[in-house]
Amino acid sequence: MRILIVTDAWPPQVNGVVRTLQTVGAKLRLAGHDVHYITPEGRKSWGVPNYPEIQLALVSAKTIGREIDTLAPDAIHIATEGPLGWAARKACLKRGLPYTTSFHTRFAEYLDMRSPIPGTGKFIWSVLRRFHQHAQAVMVPTQTIATLLEDKGFRNVKTWTRGVNHQNFKPQKTRDYFDLPRPILLHAGRLTPEKNIEAFLKLDVPGSKVVVGEGPIRQDLANKYPKAYFTGYLAEQDLAAAMASADCFIFPSTTDTFGLVMIEAMACGTPVAAFPVPSPVDVIEDGVTGVMNADLAEAIKTALKLDRTKVQKAAQKFTWERVADMFAGWLVQIGAQKFGKAQSDDAVLKPVYEPN
């Protein structure tokens, strides 16, 4: 197939969404598909306040429509709910072209945490429903997130898991990346308020706390928790070495849709400690690859006792080849479907779902 992926998430952003879209595209090309992207790269854009690496492109549906017409793809996937996503959605609806979407980020919960305005989350859910309402499939990373969206009035929700580069993320012959007292308790990810990192850093537990990554609250966290070791951003091979050197990977987030770093740590043989919330409950095999507990300190204590060989072995099911196959499978299933006739923007504005 000739596949078009439209995404607002693209380098210089460093996150699971970008890694997923880039890796899946590469695997699809290896399988013989012709993959193209529409991204912010090379377009007039602006940086999101406090997130300068996140560039939002200024582009019209007319412009995106011309690019779609020129490419004439067999399948269109709109990956993000940003300006490019909305423009591509409008262009597809005008042309009567079927498309799929994916749900990567729980924006409603994030904004509820930050906004002083009551009801912000409910409003954002209504916007997200409108964005995804005409998709032939809404791809989500776990069954728990699929259930959440269905409860919120979304339809055509399909699961689409995540993978690991097992050539890099694997047990190391020597586990001496850090010269720190053990146990080494490691967290990796973007340092933002919604990641709930302080739930980890404030714990009174033995060992060394290591935080990998960058983000707007890094300096505040470093000032508040001077005993923690902050590495900054690490490239994939260094990240893999750091994960393999850790005794336990700590995932304190309660709002992620998957948490790619969890399965990367597991592939290195490092058990995960997390709260029993969506994402960990789908990813962690409790008592085998990690431990979930409302008391994070207890989760860490128990996870440190797990067999690292069993952790690594259980993580082998997460492969990017499987992820690419699932993605292509959903596209094949919907590729021949048509809307019947183009829908005007006025039609799109009519409510399709009852508010949850």
Short mmCIF file of C-alpha atoms in Angstrom, two decimals:
data_model
loop_
_atom_site.label_atom_id
_atom_site.label_comp_id
_atom_site.label_asym_id
_atom_site.label_seq_id
_atom_site.Cartn_x
_atom_site.Cartn_y
_atom_site.Cartn_z
CA MET A 1 0.00 0.00 0.00
CA ARG A 2 0.94 3.63 -0.37
CA ILE A 3 0.40 4.89 3.17
CA LEU A 4 0.21 8.50 4.32
CA ILE A 5 0.76 9.30 8.01
CA VAL A 6 -0.14 12.81 9.15
CA THR A 7 1.42 13.84 12.47
CA ASP A 8 2.04 17.00 14.47
CA ALA A 9 4.46 15.02 16.67
CA TRP A 10 7.87 14.88 15.01
CA PRO A 11 11.53 15.63 15.79
CA PRO A 12 12.90 17.61 17.54
CA GLN A 13 10.24 16.21 19.88
CA VAL A 14 11.50 13.20 21.81
CA ASN A 15 8.66 11.01 23.04
CA GLY A 16 6.92 7.69 22.57
CA VAL A 17 4.58 9.01 19.86
CA VAL A 18 7.43 10.15 17.63
CA ARG A 19 9.39 6.95 18.22
CA THR A 20 6.33 4.84 17.44
CA LEU A 21 5.48 6.62 14.18
CA GLN A 22 9.07 6.64 12.94
CA THR A 23 9.72 3.00 13.82
CA VAL A 24 6.44 1.73 12.41
CA GLY A 25 7.09 3.62 9.18
CA ALA A 26 10.52 2.02 8.88
CA LYS A 27 9.13 -1.48 9.49
CA LEU A 28 6.32 -0.93 6.98
CA ARG A 29 8.86 0.08 4.34
CA LEU A 30 10.87 -3.06 5.03
CA ALA A 31 7.65 -5.02 4.44
CA GLY A 32 7.28 -3.41 1.00
CA HIS A 33 4.86 -0.56 1.73
CA ASP A 34 5.38 2.96 0.36
CA VAL A 35 5.17 5.21 3.44
CA HIS A 36 4.93 9.00 3.37
CA TYR A 37 4.57 11.57 6.15
CA ILE A 38 3.04 15.01 6.49
CA THR A 39 4.79 16.67 9.46
CA PRO A 40 5.63 20.16 10.76
CA GLU A 41 9.10 19.85 9.23
CA GLY A 42 9.75 22.61 6.69
CA ARG A 43 6.51 24.45 7.46
CA LYS A 44 5.87 27.76 9.18
CA SER A 45 5.24 26.88 12.80
CA TRP A 46 5.41 28.09 16.37
CA GLY A 47 6.63 26.51 19.57
CA VAL A 48 4.22 25.63 22.36
CA PRO A 49 4.88 27.77 25.50
CA ASN A 50 7.15 25.87 27.92
CA TYR A 51 7.58 23.18 25.23
CA PRO A 52 9.68 24.92 22.51
CA GLU A 53 10.61 21.60 20.88
CA ILE A 54 6.91 20.99 20.13
CA GLN A 55 6.32 22.86 16.89
CA LEU A 56 2.75 23.37 15.65
CA ALA A 57 2.53 24.01 11.93
CA LEU A 58 0.42 26.77 10.41
CA VAL A 59 -1.28 25.07 7.48
CA SER A 60 -4.69 25.06 5.82
CA ALA A 61 -6.90 22.13 4.87
CA LYS A 62 -6.63 23.32 1.27
CA THR A 63 -2.84 22.92 1.35
CA ILE A 64 -3.01 19.48 2.95
CA GLY A 65 -5.72 18.49 0.47
CA ARG A 66 -3.45 19.32 -2.46
CA GLU A 67 -0.67 17.20 -0.91
CA ILE A 68 -3.08 14.30 -0.47
CA ASP A 69 -4.28 14.65 -4.08
CA THR A 70 -0.70 14.63 -5.37
CA LEU A 71 0.28 11.59 -3.34
CA ALA A 72 -2.97 9.65 -3.95
CA PRO A 73 -2.44 7.29 -0.99
CA ASP A 74 -4.22 3.97 -0.57
CA ALA A 75 -4.57 4.60 3.16
CA ILE A 76 -4.45 7.71 5.34
CA HIS A 77 -3.66 7.69 9.05
CA ILE A 78 -4.09 10.89 11.08
CA ALA A 79 -1.96 10.35 14.16
CA THR A 80 -2.41 13.52 16.24
CA GLU A 81 -5.10 16.01 17.14
CA GLY A 82 -2.97 19.08 16.30
CA PRO A 83 -3.28 21.63 13.47
CA LEU A 84 -2.01 19.20 10.83
CA GLY A 85 -4.39 16.53 12.07
CA TRP A 86 -7.40 18.83 11.95
CA ALA A 87 -6.45 20.10 8.47
CA ALA A 88 -6.02 16.55 7.14
CA ARG A 89 -9.31 15.51 8.71
CA LYS A 90 -11.15 18.33 6.96
CA ALA A 91 -9.48 17.58 3.64
CA CYS A 92 -10.41 13.90 3.87
CA LEU A 93 -14.02 14.63 4.74
CA LYS A 94 -14.33 17.07 1.84
CA ARG A 95 -13.06 14.40 -0.55
CA GLY A 96 -14.98 11.51 0.98
CA LEU A 97 -11.74 9.70 1.77
CA PRO A 98 -11.69 7.12 4.58
CA TYR A 99 -8.97 7.49 7.20
CA THR A 100 -7.88 6.11 10.54
CA THR A 101 -6.74 7.99 13.61
CA SER A 102 -4.83 7.17 16.78
CA PHE A 103 -5.17 8.28 20.38
CA HIS A 104 -1.83 8.74 22.15
CA THR A 105 -2.33 11.35 24.86
CA ARG A 106 -4.92 11.91 27.57
CA PHE A 107 -5.11 15.66 27.02
CA ALA A 108 -8.32 16.03 29.03
CA GLU A 109 -6.69 14.74 32.22
CA TYR A 110 -3.54 16.80 31.62
CA LEU A 111 -5.48 20.02 31.19
CA ASP A 112 -7.72 19.24 34.16
CA MET A 113 -4.54 19.03 36.25
CA ARG A 114 -3.25 22.39 35.03
CA SER A 115 -6.30 24.52 34.26
CA PRO A 116 -7.95 26.64 36.96
CA ILE A 117 -11.19 26.60 34.94
CA PRO A 118 -13.71 23.96 36.11
CA GLY A 119 -14.97 21.62 33.42
CA THR A 120 -11.90 21.95 31.17
CA GLY A 121 -11.51 18.18 30.91
CA LYS A 122 -15.14 17.64 29.91
CA PHE A 123 -14.81 20.24 27.16
CA ILE A 124 -11.60 18.67 25.84
CA TRP A 125 -13.25 15.24 25.70
CA SER A 126 -15.98 16.74 23.50
CA VAL A 127 -13.34 18.19 21.17
CA LEU A 128 -11.52 14.87 20.98
CA ARG A 129 -14.77 13.02 20.21
CA ARG A 130 -15.42 15.39 17.35
CA PHE A 131 -11.90 14.91 15.99
CA HIS A 132 -12.12 11.10 15.95
CA GLN A 133 -15.82 10.67 15.19
CA HIS A 134 -15.54 9.89 11.46
CA ALA A 135 -12.42 7.70 11.66
CA GLN A 136 -12.82 4.20 10.26
CA ALA A 137 -10.68 3.02 13.19
CA VAL A 138 -9.38 4.84 16.28
CA MET A 139 -6.18 3.03 17.24
CA VAL A 140 -5.26 2.94 20.93
CA PRO A 141 -2.33 1.20 22.65
CA THR A 142 -4.18 -0.86 25.28
CA GLN A 143 -7.55 -2.45 25.97
CA THR A 144 -7.99 -0.31 29.10
CA ILE A 145 -7.67 2.87 27.04
CA ALA A 146 -10.06 1.38 24.46
CA THR A 147 -12.65 0.83 27.19
CA LEU A 148 -12.10 4.36 28.50
CA LEU A 149 -12.74 5.86 25.06
CA GLU A 150 -15.79 3.70 24.44
CA ASP A 151 -17.19 4.85 27.77
CA LYS A 152 -16.61 8.42 26.59
CA GLY A 153 -18.63 7.87 23.40
CA PHE A 154 -15.91 6.97 20.90
CA ARG A 155 -16.59 4.26 18.33
CA ASN A 156 -14.55 2.01 16.03
CA VAL A 157 -11.85 1.75 18.71
CA LYS A 158 -9.11 -0.78 17.94
CA THR A 159 -6.09 -1.84 19.99
CA TRP A 160 -2.63 -1.24 18.54
CA THR A 161 0.19 -2.15 20.91
CA ARG A 162 3.82 -0.94 21.12
CA GLY A 163 7.21 -2.55 20.63
CA VAL A 164 10.85 -2.63 21.67
CA ASN A 165 14.12 -2.50 19.76
CA HIS A 166 15.51 -5.69 21.28
CA GLN A 167 18.89 -5.17 19.61
CA ASN A 168 19.51 -2.22 21.92
CA PHE A 169 17.25 -2.91 24.89
CA LYS A 170 18.63 -6.12 26.33
CA PRO A 171 20.54 -7.32 29.40
CA GLN A 172 24.11 -6.02 29.61
CA LYS A 173 27.17 -8.16 30.37
CA THR A 174 28.20 -5.62 33.02
CA ARG A 175 25.76 -3.44 34.93
CA ASP A 176 28.10 -0.61 35.83
CA TYR A 177 26.69 2.33 33.85
CA PHE A 178 26.20 4.20 37.13
CA ASP A 179 28.78 4.43 39.92
CA LEU A 180 26.12 4.85 42.58
CA PRO A 181 25.00 2.99 45.72
CA ARG A 182 22.53 0.21 44.99
CA PRO A 183 19.73 -0.46 44.52
CA ILE A 184 19.55 1.92 41.58
CA LEU A 185 15.97 3.12 41.09
CA LEU A 186 15.53 4.69 37.67
CA HIS A 187 12.84 6.75 35.99
CA ALA A 188 13.01 7.84 32.33
CA GLY A 189 10.72 10.13 30.41
CA ARG A 190 9.74 13.71 29.79
CA LEU A 191 9.93 15.78 32.96
CA THR A 192 6.50 17.38 33.15
CA PRO A 193 3.92 17.74 35.95
CA GLU A 194 1.54 15.12 34.53
CA LYS A 195 4.21 12.41 34.78
CA ASN A 196 3.84 12.47 38.59
CA ILE A 197 7.60 12.15 39.09
CA GLU A 198 7.53 13.59 42.61
CA ALA A 199 5.57 10.55 43.75
CA PHE A 200 8.84 8.68 43.15
CA LEU A 201 11.35 11.30 44.27
CA LYS A 202 9.70 11.97 47.63
CA LEU A 203 9.82 8.31 48.68
CA ASP A 204 11.97 7.34 51.64
CA VAL A 205 13.55 4.20 50.19
CA PRO A 206 17.12 2.86 50.22
CA GLY A 207 19.38 3.22 47.20
CA SER A 208 19.98 5.84 44.52
CA LYS A 209 17.28 7.66 42.56
CA VAL A 210 18.16 8.34 38.92
CA VAL A 211 16.06 10.48 36.58
CA VAL A 212 16.68 10.34 32.82
CA GLY A 213 15.18 12.95 30.52
CA GLU A 214 14.51 16.62 29.98
CA GLY A 215 11.49 18.83 30.45
CA PRO A 216 10.18 22.10 31.85
CA ILE A 217 10.29 21.00 35.51
CA ARG A 218 13.77 19.44 35.50
CA GLN A 219 15.47 22.29 37.33
CA ASP A 220 12.69 22.60 39.90
CA LEU A 221 12.93 18.88 40.62
CA ALA A 222 16.73 19.02 40.84
CA ASN A 223 16.52 21.92 43.31
CA LYS A 224 13.87 20.22 45.42
CA TYR A 225 15.51 16.77 45.42
CA PRO A 226 19.28 17.36 45.46
CA LYS A 227 20.06 13.74 46.37
CA ALA A 228 18.57 12.47 43.11
CA TYR A 229 20.84 12.07 40.07
CA PHE A 230 19.59 13.79 36.89
CA THR A 231 21.27 12.61 33.68
CA GLY A 232 19.45 14.76 31.13
CA TYR A 233 18.50 13.30 27.75
CA LEU A 234 20.17 10.02 26.78
CA ALA A 235 20.34 8.62 23.24
CA GLU A 236 18.81 5.17 22.74
CA GLN A 237 21.93 3.07 23.32
CA ASP A 238 22.88 5.03 26.45
CA LEU A 239 19.29 4.84 27.67
CA ALA A 240 19.34 1.08 27.17
CA ALA A 241 22.60 0.78 29.11
CA ALA A 242 21.16 2.91 31.92
CA MET A 243 18.00 0.81 32.08
CA ALA A 244 19.99 -2.43 32.10
CA SER A 245 22.13 -1.08 34.94
CA ALA A 246 19.13 -0.19 37.10
CA ASP A 247 17.74 -2.55 39.72
CA CYS A 248 14.18 -1.29 39.32
CA PHE A 249 12.42 0.99 36.85
CA ILE A 250 9.93 3.36 38.45
CA PHE A 251 6.84 4.42 36.49
CA PRO A 252 4.80 6.82 38.67
CA SER A 253 2.53 8.22 35.93
CA THR A 254 -1.22 7.77 36.33
CA THR A 255 -2.20 9.36 33.00
CA ASP A 256 -0.09 7.68 30.28
CA THR A 257 -1.78 5.68 27.54
CA PHE A 258 1.03 3.11 27.36
CA GLY A 259 4.47 3.99 28.69
CA LEU A 260 6.95 2.74 26.11
CA VAL A 261 9.79 3.05 28.63
CA MET A 262 8.25 0.29 30.75
CA ILE A 263 8.64 -2.39 28.11
CA GLU A 264 12.09 -1.07 27.20
CA ALA A 265 13.19 -1.51 30.82
CA MET A 266 11.62 -4.96 30.96
CA ALA A 267 13.48 -5.97 27.78
CA CYS A 268 16.69 -5.14 29.66
CA GLY A 269 15.62 -7.46 32.47
CA THR A 270 14.77 -4.60 34.82
CA PRO A 271 11.48 -5.01 36.73
CA VAL A 272 8.98 -2.15 36.90
CA ALA A 273 7.27 -0.63 39.93
CA ALA A 274 4.08 1.32 39.23
CA PHE A 275 0.65 2.28 40.45
CA PRO A 276 -2.27 -0.03 39.48
CA VAL A 277 -3.71 2.34 36.87
CA PRO A 278 -4.40 2.29 33.10
CA SER A 279 -1.21 1.59 31.17
CA PRO A 280 0.67 -0.39 33.84
CA VAL A 281 -2.28 -2.80 34.31
CA ASP A 282 -2.10 -3.62 30.58
CA VAL A 283 1.68 -3.70 30.25
CA ILE A 284 2.99 -5.24 33.49
CA GLU A 285 2.54 -8.91 34.31
CA ASP A 286 2.17 -8.40 38.04
CA GLY A 287 4.67 -10.45 40.01
CA VAL A 288 6.59 -11.43 36.85
CA THR A 289 7.73 -8.30 34.96
CA GLY A 290 6.93 -5.85 37.71
CA VAL A 291 4.77 -4.99 40.67
CA MET A 292 1.79 -2.64 40.95
CA ASN A 293 0.74 -1.24 44.28
CA ALA A 294 -1.03 1.89 45.51
CA ASP A 295 1.96 2.17 47.86
CA LEU A 296 4.80 2.80 45.39
CA ALA A 297 7.47 2.11 48.00
CA GLU A 298 6.01 -1.36 48.56
CA ALA A 299 5.89 -1.94 44.81
CA ILE A 300 9.60 -1.11 44.58
CA LYS A 301 10.48 -3.34 47.54
CA THR A 302 8.72 -6.33 45.99
CA ALA A 303 9.87 -5.66 42.41
CA LEU A 304 13.51 -5.74 43.51
CA LYS A 305 13.04 -9.43 44.36
CA LEU A 306 11.85 -10.48 40.90
CA ASP A 307 13.85 -12.75 38.60
CA ARG A 308 15.47 -10.53 35.93
CA THR A 309 15.70 -13.44 33.48
CA LYS A 310 11.94 -13.97 33.65
CA VAL A 311 11.36 -10.22 33.26
CA GLN A 312 13.44 -10.11 30.08
CA LYS A 313 11.88 -13.27 28.65
CA ALA A 314 8.31 -12.00 29.16
CA ALA A 315 9.14 -8.75 27.35
CA GLN A 316 10.08 -10.56 24.12
CA LYS A 317 6.45 -10.48 22.92
CA PHE A 318 6.68 -6.71 22.40
CA THR A 319 8.17 -6.30 18.90
CA TRP A 320 7.97 -3.47 16.40
CA GLU A 321 7.35 -6.00 13.63
CA ARG A 322 4.15 -7.05 15.38
CA VAL A 323 3.17 -3.39 15.86
CA ALA A 324 3.68 -2.66 12.15
CA ASP A 325 1.69 -5.76 11.18
CA MET A 326 -1.22 -4.69 13.40
CA PHE A 327 -1.16 -1.17 11.97
CA ALA A 328 -1.14 -2.41 8.37
CA GLY A 329 -3.87 -4.91 9.22
CA TRP A 330 -6.28 -2.21 10.33
CA LEU A 331 -5.50 -0.17 7.20
CA VAL A 332 -6.18 -3.15 4.94
CA GLN A 333 -9.52 -3.79 6.63
CA ILE A 334 -10.78 -0.25 6.10
CA GLY A 335 -8.92 0.57 2.87
CA ALA A 336 -11.84 -0.22 0.54
CA GLN A 337 -14.46 1.59 2.63
CA LYS A 338 -15.87 4.92 1.50
CA PHE A 339 -18.08 7.46 3.19
CA GLY A 340 -20.45 7.40 0.25
CA LYS A 341 -20.36 11.14 -0.29
CA ALA A 342 -18.29 14.04 0.93
CA GLN A 343 -19.50 15.64 4.12
CA SER A 344 -19.58 19.38 4.54
CA ASP A 345 -18.01 21.05 7.56
CA ASP A 346 -21.53 22.02 8.66
CA ALA A 347 -22.37 18.33 8.85
CA VAL A 348 -19.26 17.69 10.91
CA LEU A 349 -20.32 20.34 13.40
CA LYS A 350 -23.55 18.51 14.21
CA PRO A 351 -23.22 16.54 17.46
CA VAL A 352 -22.82 12.80 16.90
CA TYR A 353 -22.35 11.66 20.50
CA GLU A 354 -24.23 12.25 23.68
CA PRO A 355 -21.93 13.84 26.30
CA ASN A 356 -20.61 11.35 28.81
#
